[in-house]
Coordinates of N, CA, C and O in Angstrom, one line a residue:
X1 N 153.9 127.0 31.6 CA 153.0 128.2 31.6 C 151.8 127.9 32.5 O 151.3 126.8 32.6
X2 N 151.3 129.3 33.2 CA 150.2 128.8 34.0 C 149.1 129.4 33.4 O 149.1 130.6 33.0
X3 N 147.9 128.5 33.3 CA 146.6 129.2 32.8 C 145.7 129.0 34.1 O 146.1 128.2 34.9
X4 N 144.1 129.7 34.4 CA 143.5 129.6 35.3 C 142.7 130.9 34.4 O 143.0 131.6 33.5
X5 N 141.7 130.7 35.2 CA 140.4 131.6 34.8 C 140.6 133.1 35.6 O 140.8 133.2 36.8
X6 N 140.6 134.1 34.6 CA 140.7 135.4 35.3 C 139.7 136.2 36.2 O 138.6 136.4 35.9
X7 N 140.2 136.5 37.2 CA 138.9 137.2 37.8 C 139.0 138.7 38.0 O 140.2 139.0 38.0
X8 N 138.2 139.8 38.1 CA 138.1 140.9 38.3 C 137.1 141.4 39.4 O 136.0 140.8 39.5
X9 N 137.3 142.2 39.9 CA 136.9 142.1 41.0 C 135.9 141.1 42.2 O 134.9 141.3 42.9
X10 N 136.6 140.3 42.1 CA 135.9 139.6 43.1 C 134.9 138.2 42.5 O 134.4 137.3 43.2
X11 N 134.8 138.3 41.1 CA 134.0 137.7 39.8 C 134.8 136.9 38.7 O 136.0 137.1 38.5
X12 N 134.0 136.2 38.2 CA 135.0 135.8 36.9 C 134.6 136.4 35.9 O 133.5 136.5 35.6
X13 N 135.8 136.9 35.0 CA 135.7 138.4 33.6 C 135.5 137.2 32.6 O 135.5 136.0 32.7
X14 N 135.2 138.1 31.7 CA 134.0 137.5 30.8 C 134.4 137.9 29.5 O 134.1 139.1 29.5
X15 N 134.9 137.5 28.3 CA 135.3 137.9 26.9 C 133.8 139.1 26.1 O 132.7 138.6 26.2
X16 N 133.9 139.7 25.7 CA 133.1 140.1 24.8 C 132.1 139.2 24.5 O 130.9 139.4 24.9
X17 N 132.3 138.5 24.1 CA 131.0 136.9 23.6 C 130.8 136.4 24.7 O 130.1 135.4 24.5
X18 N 130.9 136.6 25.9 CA 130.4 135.9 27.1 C 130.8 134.6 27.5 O 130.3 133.9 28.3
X19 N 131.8 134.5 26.9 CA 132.4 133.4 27.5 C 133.5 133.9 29.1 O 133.7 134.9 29.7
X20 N 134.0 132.1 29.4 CA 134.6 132.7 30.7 C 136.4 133.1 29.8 O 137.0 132.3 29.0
X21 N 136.8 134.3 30.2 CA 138.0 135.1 30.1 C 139.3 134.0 31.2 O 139.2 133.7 32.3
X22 N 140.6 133.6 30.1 CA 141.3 133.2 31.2 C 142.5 134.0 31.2 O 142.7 134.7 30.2
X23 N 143.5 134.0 32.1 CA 144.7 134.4 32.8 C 145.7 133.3 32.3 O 145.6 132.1 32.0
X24 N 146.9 134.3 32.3 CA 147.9 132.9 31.3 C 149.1 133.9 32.4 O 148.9 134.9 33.1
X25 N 150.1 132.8 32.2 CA 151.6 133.1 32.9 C 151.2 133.8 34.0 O 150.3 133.6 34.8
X26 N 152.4 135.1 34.1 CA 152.6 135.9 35.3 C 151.2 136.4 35.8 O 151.1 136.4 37.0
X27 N 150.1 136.9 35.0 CA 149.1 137.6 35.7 C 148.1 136.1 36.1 O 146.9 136.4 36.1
X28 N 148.4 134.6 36.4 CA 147.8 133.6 37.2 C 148.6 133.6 38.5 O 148.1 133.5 39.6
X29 N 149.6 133.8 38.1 CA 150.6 134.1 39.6 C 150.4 135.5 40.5 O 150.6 135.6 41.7
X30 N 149.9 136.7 39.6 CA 149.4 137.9 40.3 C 148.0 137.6 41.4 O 147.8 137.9 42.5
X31 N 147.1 136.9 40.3 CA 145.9 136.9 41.0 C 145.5 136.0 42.0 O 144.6 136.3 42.8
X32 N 146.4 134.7 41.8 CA 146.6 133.8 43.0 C 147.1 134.5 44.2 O 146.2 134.6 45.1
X33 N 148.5 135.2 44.6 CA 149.0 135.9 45.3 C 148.1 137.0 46.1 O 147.9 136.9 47.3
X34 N 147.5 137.9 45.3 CA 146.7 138.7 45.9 C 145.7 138.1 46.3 O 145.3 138.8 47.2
X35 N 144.6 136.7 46.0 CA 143.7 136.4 46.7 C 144.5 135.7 48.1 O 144.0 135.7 49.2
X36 N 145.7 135.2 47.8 CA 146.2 134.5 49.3 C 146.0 135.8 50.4 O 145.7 135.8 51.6
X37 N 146.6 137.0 49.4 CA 147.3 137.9 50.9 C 145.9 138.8 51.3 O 145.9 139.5 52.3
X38 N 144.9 138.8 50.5 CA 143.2 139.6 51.1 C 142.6 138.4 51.7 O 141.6 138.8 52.4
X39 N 142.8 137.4 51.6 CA 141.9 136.0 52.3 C 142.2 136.3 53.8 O 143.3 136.8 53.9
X40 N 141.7 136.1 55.0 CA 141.9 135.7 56.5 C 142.0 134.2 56.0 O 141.3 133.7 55.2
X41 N 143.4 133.5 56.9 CA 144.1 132.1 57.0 C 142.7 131.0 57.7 O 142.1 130.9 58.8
X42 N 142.6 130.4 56.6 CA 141.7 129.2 56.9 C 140.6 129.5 56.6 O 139.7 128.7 57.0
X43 N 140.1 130.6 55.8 CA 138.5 130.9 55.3 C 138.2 129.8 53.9 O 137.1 129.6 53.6
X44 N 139.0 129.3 53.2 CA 138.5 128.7 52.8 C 138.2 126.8 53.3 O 139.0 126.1 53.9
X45 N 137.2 126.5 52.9 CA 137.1 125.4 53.6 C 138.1 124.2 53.1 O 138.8 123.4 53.8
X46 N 137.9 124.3 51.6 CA 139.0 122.8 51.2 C 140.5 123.1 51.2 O 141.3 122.2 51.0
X47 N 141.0 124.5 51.4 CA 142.4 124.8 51.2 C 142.5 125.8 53.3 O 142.7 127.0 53.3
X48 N 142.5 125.0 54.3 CA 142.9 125.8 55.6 C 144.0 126.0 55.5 O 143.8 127.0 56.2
X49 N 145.5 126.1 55.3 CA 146.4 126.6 55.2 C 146.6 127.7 54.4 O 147.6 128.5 54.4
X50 N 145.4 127.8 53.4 CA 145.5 129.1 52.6 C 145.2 130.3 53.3 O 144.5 130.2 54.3
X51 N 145.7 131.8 52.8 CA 145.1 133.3 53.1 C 146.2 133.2 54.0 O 146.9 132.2 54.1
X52 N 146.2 134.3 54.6 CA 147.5 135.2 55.5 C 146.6 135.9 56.7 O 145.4 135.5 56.9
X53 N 147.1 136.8 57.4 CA 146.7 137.4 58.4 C 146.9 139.0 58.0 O 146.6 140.0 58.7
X54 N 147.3 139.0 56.7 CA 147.2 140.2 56.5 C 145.5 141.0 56.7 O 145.5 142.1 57.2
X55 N 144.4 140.7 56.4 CA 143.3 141.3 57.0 C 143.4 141.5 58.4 O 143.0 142.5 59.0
X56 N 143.9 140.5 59.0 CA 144.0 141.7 60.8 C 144.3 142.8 61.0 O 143.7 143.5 61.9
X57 N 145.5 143.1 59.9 CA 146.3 144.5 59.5 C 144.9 145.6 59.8 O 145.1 146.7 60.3
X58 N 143.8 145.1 59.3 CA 142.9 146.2 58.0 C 142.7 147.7 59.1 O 142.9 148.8 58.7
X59 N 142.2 147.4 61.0 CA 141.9 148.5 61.7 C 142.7 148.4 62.9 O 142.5 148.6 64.1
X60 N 144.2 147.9 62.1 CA 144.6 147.8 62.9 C 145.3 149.7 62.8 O 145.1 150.3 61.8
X61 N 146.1 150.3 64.2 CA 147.0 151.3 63.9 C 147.9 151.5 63.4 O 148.8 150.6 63.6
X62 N 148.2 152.7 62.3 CA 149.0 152.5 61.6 C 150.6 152.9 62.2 O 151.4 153.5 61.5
X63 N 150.9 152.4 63.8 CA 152.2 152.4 63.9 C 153.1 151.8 63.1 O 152.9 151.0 62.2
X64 N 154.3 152.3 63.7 CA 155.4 151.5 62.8 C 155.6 150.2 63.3 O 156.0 149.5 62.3
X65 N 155.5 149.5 64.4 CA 155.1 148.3 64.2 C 154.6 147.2 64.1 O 154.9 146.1 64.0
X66 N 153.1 148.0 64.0 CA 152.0 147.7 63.1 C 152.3 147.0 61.8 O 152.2 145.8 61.4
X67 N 153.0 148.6 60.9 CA 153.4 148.5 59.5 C 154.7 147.4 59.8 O 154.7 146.8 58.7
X68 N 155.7 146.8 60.4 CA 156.1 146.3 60.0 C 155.7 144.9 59.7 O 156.0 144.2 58.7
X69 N 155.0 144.6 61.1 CA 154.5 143.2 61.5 C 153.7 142.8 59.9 O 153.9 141.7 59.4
X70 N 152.7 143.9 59.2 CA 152.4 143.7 58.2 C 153.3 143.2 56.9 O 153.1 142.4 56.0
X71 N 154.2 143.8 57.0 CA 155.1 143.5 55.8 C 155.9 142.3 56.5 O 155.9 141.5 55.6
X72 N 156.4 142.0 57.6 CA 156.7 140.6 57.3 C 155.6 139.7 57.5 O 156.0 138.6 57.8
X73 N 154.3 139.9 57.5 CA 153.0 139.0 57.5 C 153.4 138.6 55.7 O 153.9 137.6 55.3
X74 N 152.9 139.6 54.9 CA 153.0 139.6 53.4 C 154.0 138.8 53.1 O 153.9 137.9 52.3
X75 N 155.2 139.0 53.7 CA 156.6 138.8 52.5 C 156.4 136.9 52.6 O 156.8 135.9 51.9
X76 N 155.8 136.9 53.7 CA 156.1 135.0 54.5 C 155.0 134.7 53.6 O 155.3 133.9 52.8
X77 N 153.5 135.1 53.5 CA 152.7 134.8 53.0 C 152.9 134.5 51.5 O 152.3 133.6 50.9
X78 N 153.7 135.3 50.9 CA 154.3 135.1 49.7 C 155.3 133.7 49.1 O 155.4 133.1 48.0
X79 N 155.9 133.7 50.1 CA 156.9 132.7 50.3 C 156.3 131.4 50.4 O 156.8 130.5 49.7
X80 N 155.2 131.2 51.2 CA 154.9 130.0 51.2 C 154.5 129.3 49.5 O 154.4 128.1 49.2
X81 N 154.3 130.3 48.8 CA 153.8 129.7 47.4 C 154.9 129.1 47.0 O 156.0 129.7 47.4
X82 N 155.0 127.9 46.2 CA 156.2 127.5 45.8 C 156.9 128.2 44.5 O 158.1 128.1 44.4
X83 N 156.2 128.7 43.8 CA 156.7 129.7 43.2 C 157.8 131.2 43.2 O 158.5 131.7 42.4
X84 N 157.5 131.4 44.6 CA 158.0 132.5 44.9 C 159.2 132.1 45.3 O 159.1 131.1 46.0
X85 N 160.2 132.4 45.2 CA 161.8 132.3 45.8 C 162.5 133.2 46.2 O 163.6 132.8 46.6
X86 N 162.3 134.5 46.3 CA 162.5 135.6 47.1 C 161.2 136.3 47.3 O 160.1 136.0 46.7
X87 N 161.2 137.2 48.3 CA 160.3 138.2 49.2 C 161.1 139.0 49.6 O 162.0 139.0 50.4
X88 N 160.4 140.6 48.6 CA 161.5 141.6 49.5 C 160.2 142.4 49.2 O 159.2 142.2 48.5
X89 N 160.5 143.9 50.4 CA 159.4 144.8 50.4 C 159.4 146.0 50.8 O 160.4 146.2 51.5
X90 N 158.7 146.9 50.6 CA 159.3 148.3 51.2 C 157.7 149.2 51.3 O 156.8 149.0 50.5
X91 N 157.5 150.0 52.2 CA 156.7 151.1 52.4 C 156.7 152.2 50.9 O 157.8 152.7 50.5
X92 N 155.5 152.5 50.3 CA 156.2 153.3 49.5 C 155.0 154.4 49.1 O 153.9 153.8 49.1
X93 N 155.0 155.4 48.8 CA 153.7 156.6 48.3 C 152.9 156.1 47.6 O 153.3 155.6 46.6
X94 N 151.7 156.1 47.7 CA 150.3 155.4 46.9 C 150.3 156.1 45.9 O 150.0 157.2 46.3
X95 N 150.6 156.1 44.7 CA 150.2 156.8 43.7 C 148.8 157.4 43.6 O 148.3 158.5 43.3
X96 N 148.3 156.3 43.8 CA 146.6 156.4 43.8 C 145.8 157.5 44.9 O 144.8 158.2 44.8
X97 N 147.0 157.5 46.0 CA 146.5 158.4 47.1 C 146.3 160.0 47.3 O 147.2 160.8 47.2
X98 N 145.0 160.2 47.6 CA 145.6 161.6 47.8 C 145.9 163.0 49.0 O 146.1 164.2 49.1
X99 N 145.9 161.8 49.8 CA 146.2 161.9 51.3 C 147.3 161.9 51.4 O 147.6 162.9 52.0
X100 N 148.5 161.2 51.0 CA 149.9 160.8 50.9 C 150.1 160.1 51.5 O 151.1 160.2 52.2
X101 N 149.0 158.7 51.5 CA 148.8 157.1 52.3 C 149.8 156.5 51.6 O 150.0 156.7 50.4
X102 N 150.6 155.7 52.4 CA 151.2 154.6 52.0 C 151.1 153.2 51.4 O 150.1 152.7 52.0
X103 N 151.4 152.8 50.9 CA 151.0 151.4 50.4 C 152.9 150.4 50.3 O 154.1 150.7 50.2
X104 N 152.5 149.8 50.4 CA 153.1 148.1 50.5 C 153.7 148.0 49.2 O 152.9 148.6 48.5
X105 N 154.5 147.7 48.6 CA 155.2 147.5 47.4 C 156.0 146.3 47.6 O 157.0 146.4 48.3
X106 N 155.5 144.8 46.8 CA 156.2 143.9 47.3 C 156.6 143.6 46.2 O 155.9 143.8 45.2
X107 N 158.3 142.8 45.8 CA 158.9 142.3 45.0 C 159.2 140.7 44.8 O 160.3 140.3 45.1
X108 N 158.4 139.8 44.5 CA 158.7 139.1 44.3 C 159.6 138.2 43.0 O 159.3 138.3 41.8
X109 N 160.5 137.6 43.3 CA 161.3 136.6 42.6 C 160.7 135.3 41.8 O 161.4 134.3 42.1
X110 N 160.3 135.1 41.5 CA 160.0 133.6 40.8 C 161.1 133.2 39.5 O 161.9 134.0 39.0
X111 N 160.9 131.9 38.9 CA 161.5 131.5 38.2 C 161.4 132.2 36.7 O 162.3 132.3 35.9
X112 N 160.2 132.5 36.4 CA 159.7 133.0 35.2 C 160.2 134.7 35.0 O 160.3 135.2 33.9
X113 N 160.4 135.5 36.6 CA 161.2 136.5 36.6 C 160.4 137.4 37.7 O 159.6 136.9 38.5
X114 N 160.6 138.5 37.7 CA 159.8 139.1 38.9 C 158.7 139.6 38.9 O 158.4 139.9 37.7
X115 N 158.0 139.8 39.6 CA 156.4 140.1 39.7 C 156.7 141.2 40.8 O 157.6 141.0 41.6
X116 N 156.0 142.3 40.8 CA 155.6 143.6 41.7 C 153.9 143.8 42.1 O 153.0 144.0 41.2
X117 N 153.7 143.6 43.4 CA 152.5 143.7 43.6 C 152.4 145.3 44.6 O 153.4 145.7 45.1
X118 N 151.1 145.9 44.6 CA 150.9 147.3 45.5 C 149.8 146.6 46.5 O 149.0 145.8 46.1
X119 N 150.0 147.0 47.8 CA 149.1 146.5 48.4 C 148.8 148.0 49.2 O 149.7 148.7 49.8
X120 N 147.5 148.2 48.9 CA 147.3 149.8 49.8 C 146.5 149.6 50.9 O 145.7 148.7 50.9
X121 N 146.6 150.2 51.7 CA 145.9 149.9 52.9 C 144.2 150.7 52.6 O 144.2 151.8 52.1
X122 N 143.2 150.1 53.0 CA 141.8 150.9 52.6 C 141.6 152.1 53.8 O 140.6 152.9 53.7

């Protein structure tokens, strides 16, 4: 089982009593994941192979080869975790949107079972 301290936006969440809040199983593997794939590769100083290139995406255009280069940026960025053992992904309607912007819907595989992340473009 994996435990790690939860974070929420950008912070570490905090129990009612003020203590620090932690993350157990699949949502330590959510929050790892998504800080890899919003990090630019090498911003942190003690882990340079960490983060993706997915922020280059951010202004970039939204052609179709844009969008794809992005989604195979994510699926490899994924993969590299040892956790992850498949990467599959698809374009799909932002729920959240009300433009009828697209967002990233990635499927990941691990051993504990699958995980689905939304990645929307801002």
């Amino acid at each position: 089982m994996y435990r790690d301290w939860r974070w929420q936006d950008g912070d570490f969440a905090f129990t009612p009593r003020g203590d620090a809040a932690l993350a157990e199983g699949m949502e330590v593997v959510r929050q790892d994941l998504l800080a890899r794939l919003v990090s630019p590769r090498g911003s942190h100083w003690a882990f340079p192979a960490e983060g993706s290139r997915v922020p280059e995406f951010v202004a970039a255009p939204a052609d179709e080869l844009t969008l794809t280069e992005l989604q195979q940026e994510a699926e490899l960025t994924c993969l590299e975790d040892a956790r992850v053992r498949e990467a599959a992904s698809e374009w799909a309607e932002d729920p959240a949107a009300y433009d009828g912007a697209r967002a990233l819907r990635l499927r990941l595989t691990l051993a504990e079972g699958v995980l689905e992340l939304l990645l929307r473009r801002p």
